[in-house]
Short mmCIF file of C-alpha atoms in Angstrom, two decimals:
data_model
loop_
_atom_site.label_atom_id
_atom_site.label_comp_id
_atom_site.label_asym_id
_atom_site.label_seq_id
_atom_site.Cartn_x
_atom_site.Cartn_y
_atom_site.Cartn_z
CA MET A 24 0.00 0.00 0.00
CA ALA A 25 1.38 3.42 -0.99
CA LEU A 26 1.81 6.02 1.74
CA PHE A 27 -0.52 8.47 -0.04
CA GLU A 28 -3.41 6.12 0.74
CA ASP A 29 -2.88 6.74 4.46
CA GLN A 30 -1.85 10.41 4.37
CA GLN A 31 -4.24 13.21 3.39
CA LEU A 32 -2.25 15.97 1.72
CA ARG A 33 -3.71 19.47 1.57
CA ILE A 34 -2.32 22.13 -0.80
CA TYR A 35 -2.93 25.88 -0.69
CA ASN A 36 -4.46 26.63 -4.06
CA THR A 37 -3.76 30.23 -5.11
CA ILE A 38 -6.80 30.34 -7.36
CA SER A 39 -9.23 29.51 -4.54
CA GLY A 40 -7.24 31.08 -1.71
CA GLU A 41 -7.79 27.96 0.40
CA LYS A 42 -6.07 24.74 1.37
CA GLU A 43 -7.64 21.92 -0.59
CA VAL A 44 -7.34 18.14 -0.29
CA PHE A 45 -5.02 16.94 -3.03
CA ASN A 46 -6.75 14.57 -5.43
CA PRO A 47 -4.67 13.91 -8.56
CA ILE A 48 -6.41 13.51 -11.89
CA ASN A 49 -4.93 10.05 -12.48
CA ASP A 50 -4.87 8.29 -9.10
CA SER A 51 -1.23 7.46 -8.39
CA HIS A 52 0.24 9.71 -11.12
CA VAL A 53 0.94 13.43 -10.68
CA GLY A 54 1.72 16.00 -13.37
CA MET A 55 3.59 19.07 -12.13
CA TYR A 56 4.86 22.03 -14.15
CA VAL A 57 7.12 24.74 -12.73
CA CYS A 58 8.25 27.86 -14.59
CA GLY A 59 12.01 27.66 -14.99
CA PRO A 60 14.64 30.37 -15.46
CA THR A 61 15.29 32.77 -18.31
CA VAL A 62 18.93 31.91 -18.89
CA TYR A 63 20.59 35.27 -19.53
CA SER A 64 22.49 35.67 -16.23
CA ASN A 65 23.66 33.74 -13.18
CA VAL A 66 20.79 32.27 -11.20
CA HIS A 67 20.12 34.31 -8.05
CA LEU A 68 19.11 33.18 -4.57
CA GLY A 69 15.49 34.20 -5.04
CA ASN A 70 15.23 31.83 -8.02
CA CYS A 71 16.97 29.13 -5.99
CA ARG A 72 14.44 29.44 -3.20
CA THR A 73 11.58 28.87 -5.65
CA PHE A 74 13.23 25.79 -7.13
CA ILE A 75 14.16 24.42 -3.68
CA SER A 76 10.52 24.88 -2.61
CA PHE A 77 9.26 22.84 -5.56
CA ASP A 78 12.03 20.29 -5.10
CA LEU A 79 10.54 19.75 -1.63
CA VAL A 80 7.10 19.26 -3.21
CA PHE A 81 8.55 16.85 -5.80
CA ARG A 82 10.42 14.87 -3.15
CA TYR A 83 7.43 14.58 -0.81
CA LEU A 84 5.04 13.48 -3.56
CA LYS A 85 7.56 10.80 -4.58
CA HIS A 86 8.02 9.76 -0.94
CA LEU A 87 4.25 9.31 -0.62
CA GLY A 88 4.43 6.85 -3.50
CA TYR A 89 3.14 8.96 -6.39
CA LYS A 90 4.70 8.59 -9.82
CA VAL A 91 5.49 12.22 -10.61
CA ARG A 92 6.22 13.76 -14.00
CA TYR A 93 7.90 17.05 -13.13
CA VAL A 94 8.33 19.44 -16.07
CA ARG A 95 10.42 22.60 -15.64
CA ASN A 96 11.14 24.71 -18.70
CA ILE A 97 14.16 26.72 -19.81
CA THR A 98 13.24 30.10 -21.35
CA ASP A 99 15.81 30.72 -24.07
CA ALA A 100 13.84 33.11 -26.30
CA GLY A 101 10.90 35.51 -26.23
CA HIS A 102 11.36 37.04 -22.76
CA LEU A 103 11.70 40.77 -23.38
CA GLU A 104 13.19 43.31 -20.98
CA ASN A 105 11.10 44.19 -17.90
CA ASP A 106 8.59 41.46 -18.83
CA ALA A 107 7.25 43.93 -21.41
CA GLU A 108 5.91 43.59 -24.96
CA THR A 109 8.58 45.87 -26.42
CA GLY A 110 12.33 46.16 -26.16
CA GLU A 111 15.14 43.66 -26.58
CA ASP A 112 15.05 39.97 -25.86
CA ARG A 113 16.99 39.52 -22.62
CA ILE A 114 19.21 36.83 -24.09
CA ALA A 115 19.84 38.72 -27.33
CA LYS A 116 20.79 41.82 -25.33
CA LYS A 117 23.28 39.82 -23.27
CA ALA A 118 24.70 38.32 -26.46
CA ARG A 119 25.15 41.81 -27.93
CA LEU A 120 26.85 43.10 -24.78
CA GLU A 121 29.21 40.11 -24.55
CA GLN A 122 29.65 39.91 -28.34
CA ILE A 123 28.78 36.23 -28.51
CA GLU A 124 25.99 34.17 -30.07
CA PRO A 125 22.65 34.09 -28.20
CA MET A 126 22.88 30.30 -27.82
CA GLU A 127 26.30 30.74 -26.18
CA VAL A 128 24.56 32.88 -23.57
CA VAL A 129 21.91 30.19 -23.16
CA GLN A 130 24.48 27.42 -22.78
CA LYS A 131 26.64 29.37 -20.32
CA TYR A 132 23.83 30.24 -17.94
CA THR A 133 21.97 26.94 -18.29
CA VAL A 134 25.15 25.20 -17.13
CA ASP A 135 25.42 27.66 -14.23
CA PHE A 136 21.78 27.02 -13.30
CA HIS A 137 22.27 23.25 -13.26
CA ASN A 138 25.53 23.49 -11.29
CA ILE A 139 24.01 25.66 -8.59
CA LEU A 140 20.90 23.50 -8.17
CA GLU A 141 23.09 20.40 -7.98
CA LYS A 142 25.02 22.04 -5.12
CA PHE A 143 21.69 22.66 -3.39
CA ASN A 144 20.98 18.93 -3.93
CA ASN A 145 17.88 19.54 -6.06
CA LEU A 146 16.63 16.54 -7.98
CA PRO A 147 16.52 17.12 -11.76
CA PRO A 148 13.03 17.40 -13.27
CA SER A 149 11.59 14.57 -15.35
CA ILE A 150 11.62 16.76 -18.47
CA GLU A 151 13.36 20.10 -19.03
CA PRO A 152 12.14 21.48 -22.37
CA THR A 153 13.26 24.75 -24.00
CA ALA A 154 11.25 27.49 -25.69
CA THR A 155 13.36 27.33 -28.87
CA GLY A 156 12.81 23.59 -29.05
CA HIS A 157 9.05 24.12 -29.33
CA ILE A 158 8.65 26.93 -31.88
CA VAL A 159 6.60 24.71 -34.23
CA GLU A 160 4.17 23.77 -31.43
CA GLN A 161 3.84 27.43 -30.42
CA ILE A 162 2.94 28.44 -33.98
CA GLU A 163 0.33 25.64 -34.14
CA ILE A 164 -1.36 26.64 -30.88
CA ILE A 165 -1.51 30.26 -32.07
CA LYS A 166 -3.36 29.06 -35.17
CA THR A 167 -5.83 27.20 -32.92
CA ILE A 168 -6.43 30.25 -30.71
CA ILE A 169 -7.02 32.41 -33.81
CA ASP A 170 -9.41 29.82 -35.25
CA ASN A 171 -11.30 29.75 -31.93
CA GLY A 172 -11.79 33.51 -32.14
CA TYR A 173 -9.57 34.62 -29.25
CA ALA A 174 -6.62 36.14 -31.13
CA TYR A 175 -6.00 38.41 -34.12
CA GLU A 176 -3.11 39.33 -36.41
CA ALA A 177 -1.97 42.94 -36.76
CA ASN A 178 0.99 44.00 -38.92
CA GLY A 179 2.76 40.67 -38.60
CA SER A 180 2.18 40.26 -34.85
CA VAL A 181 -0.54 38.17 -33.19
CA TYR A 182 -2.30 39.30 -30.01
CA PHE A 183 -4.60 37.56 -27.58
CA ASP A 184 -8.00 39.31 -27.42
CA VAL A 185 -8.49 39.68 -23.68
CA LEU A 186 -11.84 41.49 -23.87
CA LYS A 187 -13.31 38.85 -26.20
CA TYR A 188 -12.06 36.10 -23.90
CA ASN A 189 -13.47 37.90 -20.86
CA GLU A 190 -16.94 37.92 -22.38
CA GLU A 191 -17.15 34.17 -21.73
CA LYS A 192 -14.38 33.53 -19.18
CA HIS A 193 -12.73 35.44 -16.34
CA TYR A 194 -9.37 37.05 -17.10
CA GLY A 195 -7.96 37.89 -13.66
CA LYS A 196 -9.36 35.00 -11.63
CA LEU A 197 -5.90 33.84 -10.46
CA SER A 198 -4.60 37.25 -9.40
CA GLY A 199 -7.99 38.53 -8.21
CA ARG A 200 -7.99 41.43 -10.67
CA ALA A 201 -11.09 42.80 -12.36
CA ILE A 202 -10.84 43.60 -16.06
CA GLU A 203 -12.62 46.93 -15.44
CA ASP A 204 -9.89 48.00 -13.02
CA MET A 205 -7.18 46.95 -15.47
CA ILE A 206 -8.76 49.06 -18.20
CA ALA A 207 -9.15 52.06 -15.90
CA ASN A 208 -5.51 51.89 -14.81
CA THR A 209 -3.97 51.39 -18.27
CA ARG A 210 -2.77 54.18 -20.53
CA GLU A 211 -2.55 53.60 -24.27
CA LEU A 212 1.05 53.67 -25.42
CA ALA A 213 2.24 54.39 -28.95
CA ALA A 214 4.11 51.09 -29.06
CA GLN A 215 0.85 49.27 -28.36
CA SER A 216 -1.09 50.83 -31.21
CA ASP A 217 -1.46 47.52 -33.08
CA LYS A 218 -3.52 46.15 -30.21
CA LYS A 219 -7.29 46.37 -30.02
CA SER A 220 -6.95 46.88 -26.26
CA PRO A 221 -3.99 47.69 -23.98
CA GLN A 222 -4.75 44.49 -22.00
CA ASP A 223 -4.12 42.29 -25.03
CA PHE A 224 -0.84 40.40 -24.94
CA ALA A 225 1.44 39.07 -27.67
CA LEU A 226 1.30 35.48 -28.85
CA TRP A 227 3.71 36.24 -31.72
CA LYS A 228 5.84 39.33 -32.27
CA LYS A 229 7.12 40.50 -35.63
CA ALA A 230 10.88 40.90 -35.31
CA GLU A 231 12.40 44.32 -35.88
CA PRO A 232 15.36 44.34 -38.32
CA GLN A 233 17.87 44.41 -35.44
CA HIS A 234 16.25 41.51 -33.58
CA ILE A 235 18.68 38.57 -33.71
CA MET A 236 16.43 35.71 -32.59
CA ARG A 237 13.70 35.13 -35.21
CA TRP A 238 11.79 32.30 -36.84
CA PRO A 239 9.49 32.11 -39.90
CA SER A 240 5.74 31.93 -39.26
CA PRO A 241 2.52 32.43 -41.26
CA TRP A 242 2.40 36.01 -39.98
CA SER A 243 6.02 37.22 -40.08
CA ASP A 244 9.59 36.40 -39.24
CA GLY A 245 9.43 36.84 -35.51
CA PHE A 246 9.36 35.14 -32.15
CA PRO A 247 6.75 33.79 -29.72
CA GLY A 248 5.40 35.73 -26.78
CA TRP A 249 6.90 34.86 -23.40
CA HIS A 250 3.65 33.48 -21.91
CA LEU A 251 3.01 31.05 -24.76
CA GLU A 252 5.90 28.63 -24.21
CA CYS A 253 4.61 27.42 -20.84
CA THR A 254 1.15 26.69 -22.24
CA VAL A 255 2.68 24.71 -25.09
CA MET A 256 5.17 22.71 -23.04
CA SER A 257 2.84 21.95 -20.12
CA THR A 258 0.08 20.66 -22.38
CA LYS A 259 2.49 18.70 -24.58
CA TYR A 260 4.04 16.78 -21.70
CA LEU A 261 1.25 16.78 -19.08
CA GLY A 262 -1.96 17.03 -21.10
CA GLU A 263 -4.57 19.72 -21.57
CA LYS A 264 -5.39 19.55 -17.86
CA PHE A 265 -2.87 18.62 -15.18
CA ASP A 266 -2.45 18.65 -11.42
CA ILE A 267 0.02 21.27 -10.18
CA HIS A 268 1.50 24.43 -11.68
CA GLY A 269 4.12 26.28 -9.66
CA GLY A 270 6.35 29.31 -9.84
CA GLY A 271 7.40 32.45 -8.03
CA MET A 272 4.82 34.86 -6.62
CA ASP A 273 5.96 37.47 -9.16
CA LEU A 274 4.70 35.27 -12.02
CA LYS A 275 1.09 35.18 -10.82
CA PHE A 276 0.27 38.22 -12.96
CA PRO A 277 0.50 38.52 -15.86
CA HIS A 278 2.40 35.33 -16.76
CA HIS A 279 0.22 32.69 -15.10
CA GLU A 280 -2.97 34.65 -15.74
CA CYS A 281 -2.12 34.60 -19.44
CA GLU A 282 -1.36 30.88 -19.30
CA ILE A 283 -4.87 30.19 -17.99
CA ALA A 284 -6.40 32.30 -20.75
CA GLN A 285 -4.31 30.63 -23.48
CA GLY A 286 -5.11 27.15 -22.18
CA GLU A 287 -8.85 27.79 -22.07
CA ALA A 288 -8.83 29.52 -25.46
CA ALA A 289 -6.93 26.67 -27.12
CA CYS A 290 -8.33 23.60 -25.36
CA GLY A 291 -11.64 24.77 -23.90
CA LYS A 292 -10.73 23.89 -20.32
CA ASP A 293 -8.97 25.38 -17.30
CA PRO A 294 -5.50 23.84 -17.58
CA VAL A 295 -4.53 23.45 -13.90
CA ASN A 296 -6.16 22.08 -10.74
CA TYR A 297 -3.73 23.44 -8.12
CA TRP A 298 -1.76 26.68 -8.51
CA MET A 299 1.19 27.06 -6.11
CA HIS A 300 3.35 30.16 -5.65
CA ALA A 301 6.57 30.53 -3.67
CA ASN A 302 7.28 33.85 -2.00
CA MET A 303 10.31 36.11 -2.33
CA LEU A 304 13.62 36.51 -0.53
CA THR A 305 14.87 39.71 1.06
CA LEU A 306 18.43 40.45 2.12
CA ASN A 307 19.13 42.17 5.44
CA GLY A 308 15.51 43.34 5.52
CA LYS A 309 15.54 44.90 2.04
CA LYS A 310 14.56 43.78 -1.43
CA MET A 311 17.37 42.06 -3.33
CA ALA A 312 18.51 44.25 -6.23
CA LYS A 313 21.69 44.42 -8.29
CA SER A 314 21.22 48.16 -8.78
CA THR A 315 21.50 48.92 -5.03
CA GLY A 316 24.25 46.39 -4.31
CA ASN A 317 21.90 44.56 -1.90
CA ASN A 318 22.40 41.32 -3.79
CA ILE A 319 24.34 38.11 -3.44
CA LEU A 320 24.84 35.20 -5.81
CA PRO A 321 24.85 31.60 -4.53
CA GLU A 322 28.58 31.13 -5.24
CA GLU A 323 29.35 34.31 -3.30
CA LEU A 324 27.40 32.91 -0.35
CA PHE A 325 29.19 29.55 -0.53
CA SER A 326 32.67 31.10 -0.76
CA GLY A 327 32.15 33.96 1.70
CA GLN A 328 33.55 36.33 -0.93
CA ASN A 329 30.89 38.99 -0.52
CA GLU A 330 30.34 42.23 1.36
CA VAL A 331 26.71 41.58 2.25
CA ILE A 332 26.95 38.45 4.44
CA GLY A 333 30.72 38.30 4.85
CA LYS A 334 30.90 34.63 5.90
CA ALA A 335 30.80 31.38 3.97
CA PHE A 336 27.77 29.11 4.35
CA SER A 337 27.52 25.74 2.65
CA PRO A 338 24.70 24.93 0.21
CA ASN A 339 23.44 22.42 2.79
CA VAL A 340 23.07 25.08 5.48
CA ALA A 341 21.58 27.58 3.01
CA ARG A 342 19.01 25.01 1.89
CA PHE A 343 18.18 24.14 5.51
CA PHE A 344 17.77 27.85 6.27
CA MET A 345 15.34 28.33 3.37
CA LEU A 346 13.27 25.33 4.46
CA GLN A 347 12.93 26.76 7.97
CA ALA A 348 10.43 29.20 6.47
CA HIS A 349 7.20 28.14 4.75
CA TYR A 350 7.41 28.45 0.98
CA ARG A 351 4.54 30.98 0.93
CA SER A 352 6.19 33.36 3.44
CA ILE A 353 8.78 36.06 2.77
CA LEU A 354 12.24 35.00 3.98
CA ASP A 355 15.03 37.39 4.95
CA PHE A 356 18.67 36.39 4.45
CA SER A 357 21.11 37.73 7.05
CA LYS A 358 24.37 36.58 8.60
CA GLU A 359 22.73 36.26 12.03
CA ALA A 360 19.84 34.15 10.74
CA LEU A 361 22.12 31.90 8.70
CA SER A 362 24.49 31.45 11.65
CA ALA A 363 21.60 30.39 13.89
CA SER A 364 20.42 28.00 11.19
CA GLU A 365 23.92 26.56 10.89
CA LYS A 366 23.96 25.71 14.60
CA GLY A 367 20.56 24.06 14.33
CA PHE A 368 21.62 22.09 11.29
CA ASN A 369 24.71 20.80 13.10
CA ARG A 370 22.57 19.80 16.08
CA LEU A 371 20.32 17.72 13.84
CA MET A 372 23.24 16.04 12.08
CA ASP A 373 24.96 15.32 15.38
CA ALA A 374 21.80 13.74 16.81
CA TYR A 375 21.24 11.63 13.70
CA ALA A 376 24.84 10.40 13.76
CA SER A 377 24.50 9.34 17.41
CA ILE A 378 21.46 7.06 17.00
CA ASP A 379 23.49 3.88 16.55
CA GLU A 380 25.10 4.42 19.98
CA LEU A 381 21.83 4.87 21.86
CA PRO A 382 21.28 2.43 24.73
CA GLU A 383 18.59 -0.12 23.97
CA ALA A 384 15.76 -1.32 26.21
CA LYS A 385 13.30 -4.19 25.96
CA GLU A 386 10.41 -1.75 25.53
CA SER A 387 10.19 1.87 24.37
CA THR A 388 8.82 4.72 26.40
CA PHE A 389 9.39 6.99 23.39
CA ASN A 390 6.19 7.14 21.32
CA LEU A 391 7.74 6.70 17.89
CA SER A 392 4.53 6.27 15.87
CA GLU A 393 3.02 9.44 17.32
CA TRP A 394 6.19 11.41 16.53
CA LYS A 395 6.34 10.07 12.97
CA GLN A 396 2.73 10.99 12.30
CA SER A 397 3.37 14.50 13.62
CA CYS A 398 6.07 14.83 10.94
CA TYR A 399 3.69 13.66 8.23
CA ASP A 400 0.98 15.97 9.58
CA ALA A 401 3.35 18.91 9.08
CA MET A 402 4.14 17.99 5.48
CA ASN A 403 0.50 17.15 4.74
CA ASP A 404 -0.38 20.70 5.78
CA ASP A 405 0.70 22.39 2.54
CA PHE A 406 4.31 21.14 2.76
CA ASN A 407 4.92 22.92 6.07
CA SER A 408 8.68 22.39 6.30
CA PRO A 409 9.24 24.71 9.33
CA ILE A 410 6.81 22.64 11.41
CA LEU A 411 8.46 19.44 10.17
CA ILE A 412 11.85 20.81 11.25
CA ALA A 413 10.39 21.66 14.68
CA ARG A 414 9.23 18.03 14.96
CA LEU A 415 12.75 16.89 14.01
CA PHE A 416 14.16 18.97 16.86
CA ASP A 417 11.62 17.24 19.13
CA ALA A 418 13.33 14.01 18.08
CA VAL A 419 16.71 15.52 19.01
CA LYS A 420 15.39 16.18 22.53
CA SER A 421 14.14 12.62 22.73
CA ILE A 422 17.50 11.25 21.53
CA ASN A 423 19.26 13.25 24.24
CA ALA A 424 16.77 11.94 26.80
CA ILE A 425 17.47 8.37 25.65
CA LYS A 426 21.20 9.04 26.05
CA GLU A 427 20.53 10.21 29.61
CA GLU A 428 18.22 7.19 30.09
CA THR A 429 15.20 9.27 31.07
CA LEU A 430 13.53 7.81 27.96
CA LYS A 431 13.87 4.27 26.64
CA ILE A 432 13.89 2.86 23.14
CA SER A 433 13.83 -0.71 21.87
CA SER A 434 16.23 -2.00 19.23
CA GLU A 435 13.38 -2.22 16.69
CA ASP A 436 12.25 1.35 17.36
CA LYS A 437 15.83 2.58 17.20
CA LEU A 438 16.18 1.23 13.67
CA GLU A 439 12.83 2.72 12.71
CA LEU A 440 13.75 6.09 14.24
CA LYS A 441 16.97 6.20 12.22
CA GLN A 442 15.12 5.31 9.02
CA ALA A 443 12.43 7.91 9.69
CA LEU A 444 14.98 10.64 10.38
CA HIS A 445 16.85 9.61 7.24
CA ASP A 446 13.66 9.89 5.21
CA PHE A 447 12.69 13.31 6.55
CA LEU A 448 16.17 14.84 6.59
CA PHE A 449 17.62 13.51 3.37
CA ASN A 450 14.85 12.14 1.13
CA ILE A 451 12.22 14.82 1.81
CA LEU A 452 14.06 17.96 2.96
CA GLY A 453 16.84 17.06 0.54
CA LEU A 454 19.77 17.74 2.87
CA ARG A 455 23.07 15.98 2.24
CA ASP A 456 24.18 13.43 4.81
CA GLY A 457 27.46 14.39 6.48
CA ASP A 458 27.85 17.73 4.64
CA THR A 459 27.99 20.67 7.02
CA ASN A 460 29.23 24.19 6.62
CA LEU A 461 32.48 23.09 8.24
CA ASP A 462 33.48 21.10 5.13
CA ASP A 463 37.29 20.67 5.08
CA ASP A 464 37.66 22.48 8.39
CA SER A 465 35.60 19.92 10.32
CA ASP A 466 38.64 17.85 11.28
CA LYS A 467 40.39 20.99 12.49
CA LEU A 468 37.41 21.91 14.68
CA SER A 469 37.20 18.41 16.12
CA GLY A 470 40.93 18.44 16.85
CA THR A 471 40.70 21.84 18.53
CA VAL A 472 37.80 20.79 20.77
CA GLU A 473 39.52 17.50 21.65
CA LEU A 474 42.62 19.50 22.67
CA LEU A 475 40.49 21.72 24.91
CA ILE A 476 38.87 18.60 26.42
CA LYS A 477 42.36 17.28 27.27
CA LEU A 478 43.39 20.63 28.80
CA ARG A 479 40.16 20.64 30.82
CA ALA A 480 40.85 17.08 32.03
CA GLU A 481 44.36 18.11 33.13
CA ALA A 482 42.93 21.13 34.96
CA ARG A 483 40.45 18.90 36.80
CA ASN A 484 43.20 16.44 37.72
CA ASN A 485 45.15 19.38 39.16
CA ARG A 486 41.99 20.48 41.01
CA ASP A 487 42.00 23.70 38.97
CA PHE A 488 38.22 23.76 38.74
CA ALA A 489 38.09 27.45 37.79
CA THR A 490 39.95 26.72 34.51
CA SER A 491 37.97 23.51 33.95
CA ASP A 492 34.66 25.34 34.32
CA LYS A 493 35.86 28.25 32.17
CA ILE A 494 36.67 25.90 29.25
CA ARG A 495 33.28 24.18 29.56
CA ASP A 496 31.29 27.45 29.87
CA GLU A 497 33.02 29.29 27.04
CA LEU A 498 32.60 26.33 24.70
CA GLN A 499 28.93 26.28 25.72
CA GLU A 500 28.61 29.95 24.70
CA LEU A 501 30.04 29.04 21.30
CA GLY A 502 27.38 26.35 20.89
CA ILE A 503 29.62 23.38 21.74
CA GLN A 504 28.32 21.27 24.60
CA LEU A 505 30.63 18.96 26.57
CA LYS A 506 29.15 15.77 27.98
CA ASP A 507 31.00 13.93 30.75
CA GLY A 508 30.38 10.20 30.89
CA LYS A 509 31.91 7.03 32.27
CA ASP A 510 33.87 6.57 29.02
CA GLY A 511 35.22 10.12 29.01
CA THR A 512 34.07 13.49 27.66
CA THR A 513 32.36 13.92 24.31
CA PHE A 514 31.04 17.03 22.59
CA SER A 515 28.16 18.02 20.38
CA ILE A 516 27.44 21.17 18.39
CA GLN A 517 24.18 22.77 19.47
#
């Protein structure tokens, strides 16, 4: 029996504004689409948080026993500056500035994207299609939308007719916007003069003479609109209606709103059952922005070569830190918060590593089944990773109590506890076993603490209890706890 038959998962659905019981379209199979990066620059931490959030979703669905097809696209054409309908293609602009081919830009930053997510221990998606690999399909779906009466050609470009669509459907139902308010707040711009209405958006854009990236179509040599690729690739690989569509909160409008409209106009049905949106990152309490210098790239965080945080943190610790906040909440990066998270991470790893040495009893007084279900309850509540992590720290307390023999655990429960912690820490949260922020310096730290333990033992033998207590207390302040036992003194990082 698969775990999902015993666990009732609830997902916050952006379109309804409520947590809903998850019922996949095809029983044990789940189709999930997540908007991937536009590969014109190094991936930033805000992007990473989104992809880590959906990696958590992917991992948990797989853990529950679902067969998941996870599609995450690569945008390598059609995304214009400032998410607008005019201006340069972001990739073409980068190619012009660096004096290289656009596909060199795509290759360079796609490789960077994959390398960074691998360091964060993200699982690769099932399929990772590209916009340029689906130009033919995008042209075909535009033809269908035109034939169905929801799009029109104007001077070589094709636009989606939002007002016509809104006569029968609801443009704005995902973002909660009313078409009347959009019209009232929109000024007609000269560059939009080919449109029937300012709200209309491009399905195909005629390329200006200087535009490098262009393809032939029935309407002009041009390129597809940014919103169209996701409709094409999600329906091609997941069907006209699928289970989960995810992305960053900033994509809710207009990108995802346009996807809904395109899907309904082309296929006659709402394309997605559950819409999920991950929230943004801030840095030291302010919005991340390259223009203000309040910005940090993942590699700068990992190396410590930055002026914003000023200390190196491993991908493992950074991932753990991100998962300590719910994916729908804003998360602030700071040195203090990361340092606290690092200590907590080390505590968890230390406790997990000590399970094999726990004393065994004939019967357990530790209620393992209740604790395990509390972990599942957390994840079943819209993938609530911070509550899951709190439950994992409850297990740390219990492990310490077992060490002190105020709680008891049987040999069978000890094995099950280790397996459960392994599942939640490594298979679901996606942390790496044995990889802490200490990395190559871990042996040096251990050696230093062991030296201090020896000096403390010598001080105690010489009845110099003031020095002995000073070593113990100052290590405690640094988050290193000494534990005196019959076999000597050990330490753990708190």
